[in-house]
mmCIF file with all atom_site columns, C-alpha atoms in Angstrom:
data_model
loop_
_atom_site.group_PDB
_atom_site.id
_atom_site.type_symbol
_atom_site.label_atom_id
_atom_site.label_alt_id
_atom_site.label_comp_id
_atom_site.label_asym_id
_atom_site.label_entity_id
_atom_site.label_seq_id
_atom_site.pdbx_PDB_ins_code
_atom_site.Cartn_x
_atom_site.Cartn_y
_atom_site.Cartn_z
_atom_site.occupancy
_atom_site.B_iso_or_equiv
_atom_site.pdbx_formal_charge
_atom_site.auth_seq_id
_atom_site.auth_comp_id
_atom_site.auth_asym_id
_atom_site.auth_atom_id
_atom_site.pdbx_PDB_model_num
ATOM 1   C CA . UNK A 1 1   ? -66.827 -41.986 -7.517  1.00 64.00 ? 1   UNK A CA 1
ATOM 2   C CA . UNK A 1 2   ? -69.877 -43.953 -6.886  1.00 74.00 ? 2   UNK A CA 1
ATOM 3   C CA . UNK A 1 3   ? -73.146 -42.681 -8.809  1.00 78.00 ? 3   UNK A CA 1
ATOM 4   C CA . UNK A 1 4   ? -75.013 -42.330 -5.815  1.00 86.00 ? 4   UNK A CA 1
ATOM 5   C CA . UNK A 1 5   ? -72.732 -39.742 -4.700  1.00 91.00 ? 5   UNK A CA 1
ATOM 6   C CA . UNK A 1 6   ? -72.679 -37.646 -7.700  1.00 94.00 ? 6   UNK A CA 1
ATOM 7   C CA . UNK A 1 7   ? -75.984 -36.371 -7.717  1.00 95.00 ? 7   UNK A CA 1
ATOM 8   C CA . UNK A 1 8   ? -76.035 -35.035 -4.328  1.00 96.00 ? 8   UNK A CA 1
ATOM 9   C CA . UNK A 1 9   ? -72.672 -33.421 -5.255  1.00 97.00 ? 9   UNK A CA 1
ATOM 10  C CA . UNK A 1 10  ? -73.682 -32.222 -8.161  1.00 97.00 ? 10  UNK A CA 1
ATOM 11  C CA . UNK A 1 11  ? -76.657 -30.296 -6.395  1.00 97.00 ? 11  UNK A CA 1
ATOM 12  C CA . UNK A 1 12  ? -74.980 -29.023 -3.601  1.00 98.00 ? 12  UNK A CA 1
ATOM 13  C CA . UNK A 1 13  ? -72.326 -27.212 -6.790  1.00 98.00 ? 13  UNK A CA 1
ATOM 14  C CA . UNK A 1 14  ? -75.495 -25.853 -7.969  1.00 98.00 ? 14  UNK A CA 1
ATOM 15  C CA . UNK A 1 15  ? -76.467 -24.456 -5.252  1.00 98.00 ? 15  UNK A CA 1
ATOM 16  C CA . UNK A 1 16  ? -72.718 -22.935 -4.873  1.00 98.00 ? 16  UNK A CA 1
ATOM 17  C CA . UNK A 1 17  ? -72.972 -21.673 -8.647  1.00 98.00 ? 17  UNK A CA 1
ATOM 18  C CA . UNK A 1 18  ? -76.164 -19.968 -7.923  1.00 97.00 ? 18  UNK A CA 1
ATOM 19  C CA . UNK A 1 19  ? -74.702 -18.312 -4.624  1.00 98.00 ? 19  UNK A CA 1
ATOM 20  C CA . UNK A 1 20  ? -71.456 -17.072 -6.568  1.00 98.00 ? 20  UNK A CA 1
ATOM 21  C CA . UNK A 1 21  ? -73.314 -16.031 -9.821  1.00 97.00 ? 21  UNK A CA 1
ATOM 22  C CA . UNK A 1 22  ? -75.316 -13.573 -6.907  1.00 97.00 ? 22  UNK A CA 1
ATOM 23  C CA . UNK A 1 23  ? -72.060 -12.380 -5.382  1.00 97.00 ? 23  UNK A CA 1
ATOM 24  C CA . UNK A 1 24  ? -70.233 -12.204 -8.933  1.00 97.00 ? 24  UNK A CA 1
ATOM 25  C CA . UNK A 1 25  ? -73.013 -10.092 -10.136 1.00 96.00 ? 25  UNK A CA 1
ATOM 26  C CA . UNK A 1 26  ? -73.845 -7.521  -7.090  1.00 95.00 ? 26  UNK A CA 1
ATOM 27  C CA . UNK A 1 27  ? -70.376 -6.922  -7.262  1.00 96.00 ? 27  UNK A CA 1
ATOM 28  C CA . UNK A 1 28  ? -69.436 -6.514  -11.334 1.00 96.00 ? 28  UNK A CA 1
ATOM 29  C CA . UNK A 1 29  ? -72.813 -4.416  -11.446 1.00 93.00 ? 29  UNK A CA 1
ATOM 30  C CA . UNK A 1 30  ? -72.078 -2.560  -8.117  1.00 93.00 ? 30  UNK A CA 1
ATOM 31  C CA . UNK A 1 31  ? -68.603 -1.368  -9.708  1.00 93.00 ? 31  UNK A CA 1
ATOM 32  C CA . UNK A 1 32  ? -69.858 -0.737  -12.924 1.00 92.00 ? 32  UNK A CA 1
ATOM 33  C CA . UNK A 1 33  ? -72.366 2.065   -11.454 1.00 88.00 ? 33  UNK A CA 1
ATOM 34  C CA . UNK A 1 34  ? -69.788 3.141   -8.996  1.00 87.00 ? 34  UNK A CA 1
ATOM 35  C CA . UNK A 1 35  ? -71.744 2.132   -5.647  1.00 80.00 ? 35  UNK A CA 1
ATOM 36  C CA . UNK A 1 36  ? -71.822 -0.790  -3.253  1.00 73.00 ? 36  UNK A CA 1
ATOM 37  C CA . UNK A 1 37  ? -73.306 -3.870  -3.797  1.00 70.00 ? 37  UNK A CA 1
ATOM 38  C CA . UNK A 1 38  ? -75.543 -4.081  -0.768  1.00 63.00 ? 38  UNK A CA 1
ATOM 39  C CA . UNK A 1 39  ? -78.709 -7.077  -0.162  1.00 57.00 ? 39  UNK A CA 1
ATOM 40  C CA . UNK A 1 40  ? -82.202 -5.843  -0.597  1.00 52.00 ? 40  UNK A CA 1
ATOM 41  C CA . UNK A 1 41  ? -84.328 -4.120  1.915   1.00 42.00 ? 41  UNK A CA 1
ATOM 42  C CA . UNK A 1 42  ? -87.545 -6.824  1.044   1.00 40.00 ? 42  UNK A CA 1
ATOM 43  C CA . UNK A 1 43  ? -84.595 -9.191  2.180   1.00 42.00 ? 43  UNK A CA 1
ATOM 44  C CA . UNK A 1 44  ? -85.110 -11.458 -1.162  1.00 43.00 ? 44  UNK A CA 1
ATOM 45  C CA . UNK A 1 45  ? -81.617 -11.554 -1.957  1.00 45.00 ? 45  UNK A CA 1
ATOM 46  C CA . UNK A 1 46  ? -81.241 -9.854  -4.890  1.00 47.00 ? 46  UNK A CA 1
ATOM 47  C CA . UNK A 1 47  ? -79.212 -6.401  -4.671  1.00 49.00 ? 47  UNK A CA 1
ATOM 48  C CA . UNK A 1 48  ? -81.218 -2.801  -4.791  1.00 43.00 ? 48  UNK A CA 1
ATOM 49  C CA . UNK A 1 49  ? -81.954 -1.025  -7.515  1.00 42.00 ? 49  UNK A CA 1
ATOM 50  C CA . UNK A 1 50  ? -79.192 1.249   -6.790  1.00 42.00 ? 50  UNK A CA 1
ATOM 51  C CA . UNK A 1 51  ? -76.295 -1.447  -7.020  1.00 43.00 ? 51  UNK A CA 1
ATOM 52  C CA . UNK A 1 52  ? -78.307 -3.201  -9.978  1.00 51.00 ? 52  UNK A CA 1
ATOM 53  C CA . UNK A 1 53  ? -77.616 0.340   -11.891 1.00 54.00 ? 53  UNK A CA 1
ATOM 54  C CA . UNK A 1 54  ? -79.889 2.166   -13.622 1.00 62.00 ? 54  UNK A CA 1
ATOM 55  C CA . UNK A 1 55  ? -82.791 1.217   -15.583 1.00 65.00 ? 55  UNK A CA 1
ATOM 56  C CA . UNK A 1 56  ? -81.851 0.287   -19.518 1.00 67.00 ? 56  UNK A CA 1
ATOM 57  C CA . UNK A 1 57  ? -78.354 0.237   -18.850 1.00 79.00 ? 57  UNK A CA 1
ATOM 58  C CA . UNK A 1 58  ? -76.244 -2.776  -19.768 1.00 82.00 ? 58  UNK A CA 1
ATOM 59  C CA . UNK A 1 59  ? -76.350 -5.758  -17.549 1.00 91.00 ? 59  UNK A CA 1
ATOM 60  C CA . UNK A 1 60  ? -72.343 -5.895  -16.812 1.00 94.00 ? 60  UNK A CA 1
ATOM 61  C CA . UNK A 1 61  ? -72.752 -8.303  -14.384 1.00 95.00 ? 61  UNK A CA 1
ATOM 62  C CA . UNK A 1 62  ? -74.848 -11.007 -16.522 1.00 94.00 ? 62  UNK A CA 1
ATOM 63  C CA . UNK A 1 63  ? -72.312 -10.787 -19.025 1.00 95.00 ? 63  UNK A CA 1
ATOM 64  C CA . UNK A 1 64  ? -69.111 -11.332 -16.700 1.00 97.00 ? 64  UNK A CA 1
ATOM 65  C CA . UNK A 1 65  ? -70.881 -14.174 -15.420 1.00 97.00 ? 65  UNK A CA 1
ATOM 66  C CA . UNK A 1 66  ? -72.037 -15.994 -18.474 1.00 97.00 ? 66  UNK A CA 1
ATOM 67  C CA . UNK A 1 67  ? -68.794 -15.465 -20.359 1.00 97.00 ? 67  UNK A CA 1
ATOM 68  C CA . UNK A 1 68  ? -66.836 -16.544 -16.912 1.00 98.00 ? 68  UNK A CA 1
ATOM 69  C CA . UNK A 1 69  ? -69.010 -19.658 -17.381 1.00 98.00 ? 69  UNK A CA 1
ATOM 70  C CA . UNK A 1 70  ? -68.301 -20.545 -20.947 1.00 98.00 ? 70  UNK A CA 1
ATOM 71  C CA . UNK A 1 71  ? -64.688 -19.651 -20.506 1.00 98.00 ? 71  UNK A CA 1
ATOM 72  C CA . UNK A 1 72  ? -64.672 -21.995 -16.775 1.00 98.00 ? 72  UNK A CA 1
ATOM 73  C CA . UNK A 1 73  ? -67.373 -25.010 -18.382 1.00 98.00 ? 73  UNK A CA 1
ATOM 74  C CA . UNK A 1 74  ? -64.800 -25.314 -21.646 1.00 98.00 ? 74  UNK A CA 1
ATOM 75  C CA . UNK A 1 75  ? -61.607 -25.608 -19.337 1.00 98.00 ? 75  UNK A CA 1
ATOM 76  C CA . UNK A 1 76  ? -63.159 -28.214 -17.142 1.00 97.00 ? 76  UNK A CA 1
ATOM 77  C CA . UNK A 1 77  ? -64.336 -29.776 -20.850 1.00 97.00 ? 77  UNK A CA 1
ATOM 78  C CA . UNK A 1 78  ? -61.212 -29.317 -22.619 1.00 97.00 ? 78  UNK A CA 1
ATOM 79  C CA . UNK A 1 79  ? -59.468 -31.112 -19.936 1.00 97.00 ? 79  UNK A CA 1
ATOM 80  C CA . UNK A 1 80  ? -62.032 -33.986 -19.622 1.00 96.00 ? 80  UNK A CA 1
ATOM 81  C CA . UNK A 1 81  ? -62.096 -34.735 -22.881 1.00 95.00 ? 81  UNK A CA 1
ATOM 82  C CA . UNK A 1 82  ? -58.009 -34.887 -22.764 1.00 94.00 ? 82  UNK A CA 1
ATOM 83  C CA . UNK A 1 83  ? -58.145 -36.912 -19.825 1.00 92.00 ? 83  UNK A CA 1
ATOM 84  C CA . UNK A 1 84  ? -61.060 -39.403 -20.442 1.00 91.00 ? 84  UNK A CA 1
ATOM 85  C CA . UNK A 1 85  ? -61.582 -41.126 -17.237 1.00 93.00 ? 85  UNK A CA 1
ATOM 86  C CA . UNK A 1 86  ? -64.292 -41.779 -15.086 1.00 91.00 ? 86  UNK A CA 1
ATOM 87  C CA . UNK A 1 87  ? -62.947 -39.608 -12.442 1.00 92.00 ? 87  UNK A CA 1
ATOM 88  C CA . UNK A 1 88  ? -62.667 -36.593 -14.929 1.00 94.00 ? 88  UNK A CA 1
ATOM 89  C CA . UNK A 1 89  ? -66.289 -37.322 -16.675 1.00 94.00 ? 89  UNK A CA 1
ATOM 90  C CA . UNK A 1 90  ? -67.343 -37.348 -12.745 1.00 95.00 ? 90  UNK A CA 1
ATOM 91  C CA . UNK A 1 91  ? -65.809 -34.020 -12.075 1.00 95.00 ? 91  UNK A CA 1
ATOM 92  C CA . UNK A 1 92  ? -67.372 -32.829 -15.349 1.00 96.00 ? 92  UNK A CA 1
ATOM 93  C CA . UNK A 1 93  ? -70.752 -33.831 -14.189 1.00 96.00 ? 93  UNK A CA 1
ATOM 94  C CA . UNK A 1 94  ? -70.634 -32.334 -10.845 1.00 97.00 ? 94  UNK A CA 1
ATOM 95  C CA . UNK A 1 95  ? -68.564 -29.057 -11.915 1.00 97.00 ? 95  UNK A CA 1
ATOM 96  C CA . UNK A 1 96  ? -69.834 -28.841 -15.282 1.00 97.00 ? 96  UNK A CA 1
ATOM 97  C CA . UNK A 1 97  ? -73.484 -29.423 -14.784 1.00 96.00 ? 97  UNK A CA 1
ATOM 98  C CA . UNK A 1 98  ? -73.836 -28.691 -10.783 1.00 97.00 ? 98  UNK A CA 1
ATOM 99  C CA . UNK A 1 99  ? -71.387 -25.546 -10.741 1.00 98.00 ? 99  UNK A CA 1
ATOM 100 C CA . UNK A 1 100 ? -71.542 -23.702 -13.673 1.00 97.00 ? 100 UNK A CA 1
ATOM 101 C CA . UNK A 1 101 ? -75.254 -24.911 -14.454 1.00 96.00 ? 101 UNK A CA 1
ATOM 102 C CA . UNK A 1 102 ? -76.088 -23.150 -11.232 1.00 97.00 ? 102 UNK A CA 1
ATOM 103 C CA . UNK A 1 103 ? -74.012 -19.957 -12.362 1.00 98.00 ? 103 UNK A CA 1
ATOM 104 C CA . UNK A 1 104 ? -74.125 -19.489 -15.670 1.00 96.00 ? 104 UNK A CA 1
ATOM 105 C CA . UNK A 1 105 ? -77.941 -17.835 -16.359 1.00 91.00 ? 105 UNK A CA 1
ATOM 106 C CA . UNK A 1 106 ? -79.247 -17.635 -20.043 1.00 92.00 ? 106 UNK A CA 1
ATOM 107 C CA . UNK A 1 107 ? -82.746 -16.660 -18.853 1.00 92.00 ? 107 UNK A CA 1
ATOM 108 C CA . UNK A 1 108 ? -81.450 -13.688 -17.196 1.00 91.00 ? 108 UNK A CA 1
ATOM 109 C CA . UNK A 1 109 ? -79.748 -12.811 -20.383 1.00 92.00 ? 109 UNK A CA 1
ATOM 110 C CA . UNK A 1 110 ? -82.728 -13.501 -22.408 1.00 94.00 ? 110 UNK A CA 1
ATOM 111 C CA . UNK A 1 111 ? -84.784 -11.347 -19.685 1.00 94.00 ? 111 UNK A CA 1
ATOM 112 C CA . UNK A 1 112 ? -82.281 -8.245  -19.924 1.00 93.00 ? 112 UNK A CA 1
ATOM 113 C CA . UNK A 1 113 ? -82.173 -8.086  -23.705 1.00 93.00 ? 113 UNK A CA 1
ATOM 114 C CA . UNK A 1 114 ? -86.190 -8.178  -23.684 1.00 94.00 ? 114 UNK A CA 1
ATOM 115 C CA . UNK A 1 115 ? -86.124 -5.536  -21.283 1.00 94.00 ? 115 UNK A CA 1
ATOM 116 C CA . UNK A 1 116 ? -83.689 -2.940  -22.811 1.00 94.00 ? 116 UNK A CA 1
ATOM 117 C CA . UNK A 1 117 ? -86.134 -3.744  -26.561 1.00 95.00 ? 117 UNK A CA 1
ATOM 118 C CA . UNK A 1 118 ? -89.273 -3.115  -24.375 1.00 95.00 ? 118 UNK A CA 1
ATOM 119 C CA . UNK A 1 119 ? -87.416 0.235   -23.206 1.00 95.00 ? 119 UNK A CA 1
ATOM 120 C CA . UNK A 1 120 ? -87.068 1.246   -26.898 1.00 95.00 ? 120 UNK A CA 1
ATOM 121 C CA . UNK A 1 121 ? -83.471 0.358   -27.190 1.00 94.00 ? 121 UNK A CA 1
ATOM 122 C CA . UNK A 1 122 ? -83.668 -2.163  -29.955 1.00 96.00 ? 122 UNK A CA 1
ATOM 123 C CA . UNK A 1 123 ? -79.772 -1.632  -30.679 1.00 96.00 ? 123 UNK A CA 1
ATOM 124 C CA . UNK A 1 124 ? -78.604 -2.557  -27.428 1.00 94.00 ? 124 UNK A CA 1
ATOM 125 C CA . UNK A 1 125 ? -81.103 -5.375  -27.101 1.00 95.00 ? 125 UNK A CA 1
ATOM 126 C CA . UNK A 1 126 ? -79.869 -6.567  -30.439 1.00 96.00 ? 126 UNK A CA 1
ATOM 127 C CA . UNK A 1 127 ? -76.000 -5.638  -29.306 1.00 95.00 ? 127 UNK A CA 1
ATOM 128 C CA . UNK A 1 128 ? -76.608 -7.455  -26.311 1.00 95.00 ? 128 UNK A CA 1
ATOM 129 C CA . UNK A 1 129 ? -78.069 -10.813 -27.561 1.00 94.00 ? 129 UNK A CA 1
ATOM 130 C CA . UNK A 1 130 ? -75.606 -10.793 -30.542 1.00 96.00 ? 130 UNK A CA 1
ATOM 131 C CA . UNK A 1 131 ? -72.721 -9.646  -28.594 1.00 96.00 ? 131 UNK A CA 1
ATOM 132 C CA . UNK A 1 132 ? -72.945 -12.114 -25.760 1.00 95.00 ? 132 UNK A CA 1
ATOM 133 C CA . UNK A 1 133 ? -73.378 -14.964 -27.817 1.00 95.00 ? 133 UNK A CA 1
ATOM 134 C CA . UNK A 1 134 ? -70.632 -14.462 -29.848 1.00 97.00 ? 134 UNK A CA 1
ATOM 135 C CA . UNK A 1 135 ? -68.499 -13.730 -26.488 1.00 97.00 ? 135 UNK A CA 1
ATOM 136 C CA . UNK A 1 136 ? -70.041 -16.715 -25.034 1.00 97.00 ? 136 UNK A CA 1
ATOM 137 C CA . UNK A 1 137 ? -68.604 -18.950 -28.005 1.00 98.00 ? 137 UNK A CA 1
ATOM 138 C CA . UNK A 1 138 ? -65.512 -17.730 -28.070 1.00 98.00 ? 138 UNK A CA 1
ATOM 139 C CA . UNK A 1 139 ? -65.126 -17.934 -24.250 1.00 98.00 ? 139 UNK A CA 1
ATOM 140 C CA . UNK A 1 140 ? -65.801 -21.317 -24.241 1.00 98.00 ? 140 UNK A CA 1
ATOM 141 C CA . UNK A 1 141 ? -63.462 -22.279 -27.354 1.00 98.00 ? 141 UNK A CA 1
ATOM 142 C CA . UNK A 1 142 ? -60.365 -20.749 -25.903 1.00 98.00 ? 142 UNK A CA 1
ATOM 143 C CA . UNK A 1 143 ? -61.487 -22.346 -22.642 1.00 98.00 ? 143 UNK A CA 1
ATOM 144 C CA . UNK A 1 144 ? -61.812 -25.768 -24.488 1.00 98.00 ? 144 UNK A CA 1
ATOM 145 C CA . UNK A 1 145 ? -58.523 -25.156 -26.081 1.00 97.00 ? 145 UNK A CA 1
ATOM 146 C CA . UNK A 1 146 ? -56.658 -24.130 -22.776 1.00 97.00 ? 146 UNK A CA 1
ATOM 147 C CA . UNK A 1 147 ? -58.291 -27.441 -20.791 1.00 97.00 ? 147 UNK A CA 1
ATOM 148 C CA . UNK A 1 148 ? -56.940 -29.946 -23.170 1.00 95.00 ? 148 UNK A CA 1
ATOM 149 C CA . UNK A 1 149 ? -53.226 -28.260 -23.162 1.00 94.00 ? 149 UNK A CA 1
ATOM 150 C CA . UNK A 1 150 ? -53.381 -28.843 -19.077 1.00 92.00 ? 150 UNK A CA 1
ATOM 151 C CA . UNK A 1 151 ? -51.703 -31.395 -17.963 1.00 81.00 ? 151 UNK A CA 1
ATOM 152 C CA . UNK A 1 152 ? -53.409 -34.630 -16.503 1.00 70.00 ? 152 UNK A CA 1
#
């Protein structure tokens, strides 16, 4: 793939990633506090505070989606690295950086964790920062490991 289509491509993923971390999110949060994900009311996309679940609980959905991410970004590296082309290190760049750069969301993480220590909840903040990163590594290892045992 020519270079001069791989950046366009690799925005347009981005934008994708963003859209399905959103959906991935409303949803995983939604079902955690037993309601429906449903948009805002001010109409900026992001779901109410009702589907977002209550204030200084743990954000379920931020964690699905940044341990989906490690666990989908170190298949699609695994398997690049296994098949060493140009077509794969393509892929890798559009997928990699444009889709799951776009999904994954460490300053949401970073933002939750901050928020449940101003709340007073210095254990779960610490839980939560601790606890994803380790997930997060792990995630991606097995992911790594399972992308170079696919075949080419």
């Amino acid at each position: 793939m020519s270079e001069a289509w791989a950046w366009p491509l690799m925005a347009l993923a981005g934008g994708a990633g963003a859209i399905a971390r959103y959906v991935v999110d409303g949803h995983v949060t939604a079902a955690a506090a037993g309601k429906a994900a449903t948009p805002s009311r001010r109409g900026r996309g992001a779901p109410t505070g009702e589907a977002r679940g209550a204030v200084g609980e743990p954000p379920v959905g931020t964690i699905v989606v940044n341990i989906s991410a490690c666990l989908i970004l170190g298949v699609l590296t695994g398997w690049a690295r296994a098949e060493a082309t140009a077509g794969a290190a393509s892929l890798t760049f559009i997928l990699g950086t444009g889709l799951m750069g776009g999904y994954s969301t460490f300053s949401t993480a970073s933002l939750e964790g901050a928020r449940l220590a101003a709340l007073g909840r210095w254990r779960a903040a610490a839980a939560h920062g601790l606890g994803m990163m380790a997930a997060c590594l792990a995630s991606g290892a097995a992911g790594m490991a399972l992308g170079a045992w696919l075949p080419g």
